[in-house]
Short mmCIF file of C-alpha atoms in Angstrom, two decimals:
data_model
loop_
_atom_site.label_atom_id
_atom_site.label_comp_id
_atom_site.label_asym_id
_atom_site.label_seq_id
_atom_site.Cartn_x
_atom_site.Cartn_y
_atom_site.Cartn_z
CA MET Q 1 -146.69 -159.93 -51.39
CA THR Q 2 -147.17 -159.89 -55.17
CA HIS Q 3 -148.46 -163.00 -56.94
CA LEU Q 4 -148.46 -163.51 -60.71
CA HIS Q 5 -151.52 -165.45 -61.89
CA VAL Q 6 -152.78 -166.66 -65.25
CA PHE Q 7 -156.55 -166.68 -65.48
CA GLY Q 8 -159.40 -167.07 -67.94
CA VAL Q 9 -162.71 -165.20 -67.65
CA GLN Q 10 -165.84 -165.73 -69.73
CA LEU Q 11 -167.33 -162.37 -70.75
CA ASP Q 12 -170.95 -162.27 -71.97
CA TRP Q 13 -172.87 -159.17 -73.02
CA ARG Q 14 -175.63 -158.10 -75.38
CA ASP Q 15 -175.17 -155.65 -78.22
CA PRO Q 16 -178.58 -154.77 -79.80
CA ARG Q 17 -176.82 -153.68 -82.99
CA LEU Q 18 -175.69 -157.27 -83.69
CA THR Q 19 -179.07 -158.97 -84.15
CA TRP Q 20 -180.54 -160.72 -87.17
CA ASP Q 21 -183.26 -163.15 -88.15
CA PRO Q 22 -181.71 -166.60 -88.71
CA SER Q 23 -184.43 -167.52 -91.22
CA ASP Q 24 -183.14 -164.78 -93.53
CA TYR Q 25 -179.60 -166.17 -93.51
CA GLY Q 26 -179.90 -169.94 -93.94
CA ASN Q 27 -180.82 -170.59 -90.30
CA ILE Q 28 -177.39 -169.36 -89.14
CA SER Q 29 -177.89 -168.58 -85.45
CA TYR Q 30 -174.33 -167.57 -84.55
CA ILE Q 31 -171.05 -166.57 -86.16
CA TYR Q 32 -167.42 -166.09 -85.12
CA VAL Q 33 -165.62 -162.85 -85.93
CA ARG Q 34 -162.36 -161.20 -85.03
CA GLY Q 35 -162.32 -159.30 -81.80
CA SER Q 36 -161.19 -156.14 -83.57
CA ASP Q 37 -164.43 -156.04 -85.61
CA VAL Q 38 -166.80 -155.62 -82.64
CA TRP Q 39 -166.96 -153.72 -79.38
CA ILE Q 40 -165.43 -155.63 -76.45
CA PRO Q 41 -165.64 -154.47 -72.84
CA GLU Q 42 -162.22 -153.30 -71.73
CA MET Q 43 -162.04 -155.26 -68.53
CA THR Q 44 -158.87 -154.90 -66.50
CA ALA Q 45 -157.49 -156.16 -63.20
CA CYS Q 46 -157.65 -153.43 -60.58
CA GLU Q 47 -155.32 -153.36 -57.57
CA SER Q 48 -152.64 -155.12 -59.61
CA THR Q 49 -149.15 -154.09 -60.68
CA SER Q 50 -149.41 -155.54 -64.20
CA PHE Q 51 -152.11 -156.84 -66.52
CA SER Q 52 -151.76 -158.18 -70.06
CA ALA Q 53 -153.79 -160.38 -72.38
CA ILE Q 54 -152.12 -163.61 -73.49
CA THR Q 55 -153.83 -163.99 -76.87
CA ALA Q 56 -152.64 -161.64 -79.61
CA ASP Q 57 -155.18 -159.10 -80.88
CA ARG Q 58 -155.34 -160.62 -84.34
CA ALA Q 59 -156.12 -164.06 -82.86
CA LEU Q 60 -159.00 -162.91 -80.64
CA LYS Q 61 -162.30 -164.49 -81.64
CA VAL Q 62 -165.77 -163.67 -80.35
CA LYS Q 63 -169.03 -165.57 -80.80
CA ILE Q 64 -172.06 -163.50 -81.83
CA ASN Q 65 -175.54 -164.98 -81.49
CA SER Q 66 -178.51 -163.86 -83.56
CA THR Q 67 -180.09 -162.40 -80.41
CA GLY Q 68 -177.18 -159.98 -80.05
CA HIS Q 69 -175.56 -161.88 -77.19
CA VAL Q 70 -171.78 -161.91 -77.54
CA GLU Q 71 -169.44 -164.42 -75.90
CA PHE Q 72 -165.74 -163.87 -75.41
CA PHE Q 73 -163.18 -165.84 -73.36
CA LEU Q 74 -160.37 -163.65 -72.06
CA MET Q 75 -157.01 -165.24 -71.22
CA ALA Q 76 -154.60 -162.95 -69.39
CA TYR Q 77 -152.07 -162.75 -66.61
CA ALA Q 78 -151.87 -160.22 -63.81
CA SER Q 79 -149.81 -159.54 -60.71
CA PHE Q 80 -152.06 -159.11 -57.69
CA ILE Q 81 -150.98 -157.65 -54.36
CA CYS Q 82 -152.06 -159.74 -51.38
CA ASP Q 83 -151.39 -159.12 -47.68
CA PHE Q 84 -149.68 -162.13 -46.11
CA SER Q 85 -149.24 -162.91 -42.42
CA VAL Q 86 -146.47 -165.50 -42.11
CA GLN Q 87 -146.77 -166.03 -38.36
CA ASP Q 88 -148.03 -169.60 -38.97
CA PHE Q 89 -145.39 -170.40 -41.63
CA PRO Q 90 -145.23 -173.07 -43.07
CA PHE Q 91 -148.84 -173.90 -42.16
CA ASP Q 92 -150.15 -170.46 -43.12
CA GLN Q 93 -153.36 -169.68 -45.03
CA HIS Q 94 -154.25 -166.38 -46.65
CA TRP Q 95 -157.36 -164.73 -48.04
CA CYS Q 96 -156.75 -162.85 -51.28
CA PHE Q 97 -159.22 -160.75 -53.24
CA TYR Q 98 -158.68 -160.43 -56.99
CA CYS Q 99 -160.41 -157.38 -58.41
CA PHE Q 100 -161.72 -156.85 -61.95
CA ALA Q 101 -163.33 -153.68 -63.24
CA LEU Q 102 -164.55 -151.81 -66.33
CA PRO Q 103 -162.84 -148.42 -66.22
CA ASN Q 104 -163.87 -145.30 -68.16
CA TYR Q 105 -167.61 -146.03 -68.02
CA GLU Q 106 -170.37 -144.19 -66.18
CA GLU Q 107 -172.79 -145.94 -63.84
CA HIS Q 108 -175.77 -145.41 -66.15
CA GLU Q 109 -173.99 -146.82 -69.20
CA LEU Q 110 -173.20 -150.40 -68.11
CA ILE Q 111 -174.07 -153.00 -65.49
CA PHE Q 112 -171.12 -155.19 -64.50
CA ARG Q 113 -172.02 -158.37 -62.63
CA GLY Q 114 -170.41 -161.71 -61.89
CA GLU Q 115 -171.88 -165.22 -62.00
CA HIS Q 116 -170.64 -168.71 -61.19
CA GLY Q 117 -169.86 -170.60 -64.38
CA LEU Q 118 -170.79 -174.21 -65.04
CA MET Q 119 -167.12 -175.19 -64.91
CA GLN Q 120 -164.64 -173.60 -62.52
CA ILE Q 121 -161.03 -174.70 -62.72
CA VAL Q 122 -158.40 -173.52 -60.24
CA LEU Q 123 -154.87 -174.75 -60.92
CA ASP Q 124 -152.48 -175.03 -57.99
CA SER Q 125 -148.74 -174.49 -57.96
CA SER Q 126 -145.98 -176.56 -56.38
CA GLU Q 127 -145.89 -174.26 -53.35
CA TRP Q 128 -149.49 -173.06 -53.03
CA LYS Q 129 -152.93 -174.64 -53.01
CA MET Q 130 -155.76 -172.34 -54.13
CA ARG Q 131 -159.53 -172.54 -53.66
CA LEU Q 132 -162.12 -170.18 -55.11
CA ASN Q 133 -164.56 -169.32 -52.34
CA GLY Q 134 -166.88 -167.01 -54.30
CA PHE Q 135 -167.13 -163.40 -55.36
CA HIS Q 136 -168.77 -160.19 -54.29
CA TYR Q 137 -169.40 -156.78 -55.77
CA GLN Q 138 -170.72 -153.47 -54.62
CA LYS Q 139 -174.21 -152.15 -55.38
CA ARG Q 140 -175.73 -148.71 -55.46
CA ARG Q 141 -177.40 -147.28 -52.40
CA ASP Q 142 -180.83 -148.19 -53.81
CA GLY Q 143 -179.74 -151.85 -54.17
CA THR Q 144 -179.42 -151.83 -57.97
CA GLU Q 145 -176.33 -153.00 -59.84
CA GLY Q 146 -173.82 -150.72 -61.47
CA VAL Q 147 -170.40 -150.74 -63.04
CA TYR Q 148 -168.55 -151.38 -59.78
CA PRO Q 149 -165.53 -153.74 -59.49
CA ILE Q 150 -166.01 -157.45 -58.87
CA TYR Q 151 -163.88 -159.20 -56.24
CA PHE Q 152 -163.10 -162.93 -56.43
CA ASP Q 153 -162.29 -164.47 -53.05
CA PHE Q 154 -159.43 -167.00 -52.97
CA LEU Q 155 -158.11 -169.03 -50.06
CA ILE Q 156 -154.40 -169.69 -50.59
CA SER Q 157 -152.76 -172.39 -48.45
CA ARG Q 158 -149.06 -173.17 -48.39
CA ARG Q 159 -148.01 -176.76 -49.06
CA SER Q 160 -146.04 -177.74 -45.94
CA THR Q 161 -144.83 -181.20 -47.01
CA PHE Q 162 -141.38 -179.93 -48.03
CA TRP Q 163 -140.83 -178.16 -44.70
CA VAL Q 164 -142.13 -181.05 -42.61
CA LEU Q 165 -140.02 -183.74 -44.30
CA LEU Q 166 -136.81 -181.82 -44.93
CA VAL Q 167 -136.66 -179.37 -42.01
CA ILE Q 168 -138.99 -180.14 -39.09
CA MET Q 169 -138.47 -183.92 -38.88
CA PRO Q 170 -134.65 -183.79 -39.29
CA ALA Q 171 -134.48 -181.05 -36.64
CA PHE Q 172 -136.44 -183.22 -34.18
CA LEU Q 173 -134.28 -186.27 -34.93
CA ILE Q 174 -131.08 -184.30 -34.43
CA GLY Q 175 -132.42 -182.90 -31.17
CA PHE Q 176 -133.23 -186.45 -30.05
CA LEU Q 177 -129.64 -187.53 -30.84
CA ILE Q 178 -128.30 -184.65 -28.74
CA LEU Q 179 -130.34 -185.83 -25.73
CA LEU Q 180 -129.35 -189.43 -26.41
CA GLY Q 181 -125.66 -188.52 -26.21
CA LEU Q 182 -126.10 -187.32 -22.62
CA PHE Q 183 -126.86 -190.85 -21.42
CA PHE Q 184 -123.66 -192.52 -22.62
CA GLY Q 185 -121.33 -193.93 -20.02
CA LYS Q 186 -118.39 -192.02 -18.56
CA ASP Q 187 -115.57 -194.34 -19.70
CA ALA Q 188 -113.11 -193.09 -22.32
CA ASN Q 189 -114.59 -194.91 -25.33
CA ASN Q 190 -118.15 -193.80 -24.67
CA MET Q 191 -116.93 -190.26 -23.97
CA ASN Q 192 -115.30 -190.14 -27.39
CA VAL Q 193 -118.53 -191.36 -28.98
CA SER Q 194 -120.47 -188.66 -27.10
CA VAL Q 195 -118.08 -185.92 -28.25
CA SER Q 196 -118.21 -187.12 -31.87
CA LEU Q 197 -122.00 -187.33 -31.77
CA GLY Q 198 -122.18 -183.87 -30.23
CA LEU Q 199 -119.97 -182.34 -32.92
CA ILE Q 200 -121.99 -183.99 -35.71
CA THR Q 201 -125.33 -182.86 -34.31
CA PHE Q 202 -123.98 -179.36 -33.63
CA THR Q 203 -122.80 -179.07 -37.26
CA SER Q 204 -126.15 -180.37 -38.52
CA MET Q 205 -128.14 -177.92 -36.39
CA THR Q 206 -125.91 -175.07 -37.58
CA PHE Q 207 -126.67 -176.01 -41.19
CA ILE Q 208 -130.43 -176.15 -40.51
CA ILE Q 209 -130.38 -172.77 -38.72
CA GLY Q 210 -128.49 -171.23 -41.65
CA PHE Q 211 -130.98 -172.72 -44.10
CA LEU Q 212 -133.91 -171.37 -42.11
CA ALA Q 213 -132.33 -167.92 -41.86
CA ASP Q 214 -132.18 -167.73 -45.66
CA SER Q 215 -135.62 -169.29 -46.31
CA LEU Q 216 -137.93 -167.90 -43.63
CA PRO Q 217 -139.95 -164.80 -44.59
CA LYS Q 218 -138.58 -161.65 -43.00
CA SER Q 219 -141.28 -160.09 -40.81
CA LYS Q 220 -141.68 -158.46 -37.41
CA ASN Q 221 -143.23 -161.64 -35.96
CA ILE Q 222 -141.24 -164.87 -35.70
CA SER Q 223 -143.04 -167.68 -37.49
CA VAL Q 224 -143.97 -171.03 -35.95
CA LEU Q 225 -141.13 -172.77 -37.77
CA GLY Q 226 -138.63 -170.18 -36.53
#
């Protein structure tokens, strides 16, 4: 399944060409410049069907410190492919790994590593609840770091409130009414009530089954709700 996500990543690197002595320039220890005026790592989302930056190129700003450390906050959206198993639908949980990489660079040119920031914000959607579990990246055989992709681990859980309140509970109540109709008396009036109740519950169950047929994910395994 493909998921479209909007994300922000803080990129920090050091460019030794962008250093100066603050005492020579009025104690200015950092400046902001346009992103097009300096070198920026071309990070992209690997294993995704689309990737695009949200901020226009002319509006990109980077912070350069006197020590040569550069800070840049990238806002972008990407469509990641994640394998889903819907056997536990609508109480299913899925592990997804979002990959980021620096293409077109050799191992000896750059070291690409990930770190936990001071502030991590994960925004949920109306259907899914997301939790960042951490990240991992590959190292060289000798244990040193390289320019390998970084994988962020997300646990995605489906919000089941809609299905519980509007599908599961009504289905149980209707099933209870069907059983209740079997215990009515055998006189004519009660028999008419039983027939009417049976027709109503049958129509209701038909509607629920049709709704589920259109809404349930199509897979080789029947889900719990099915």
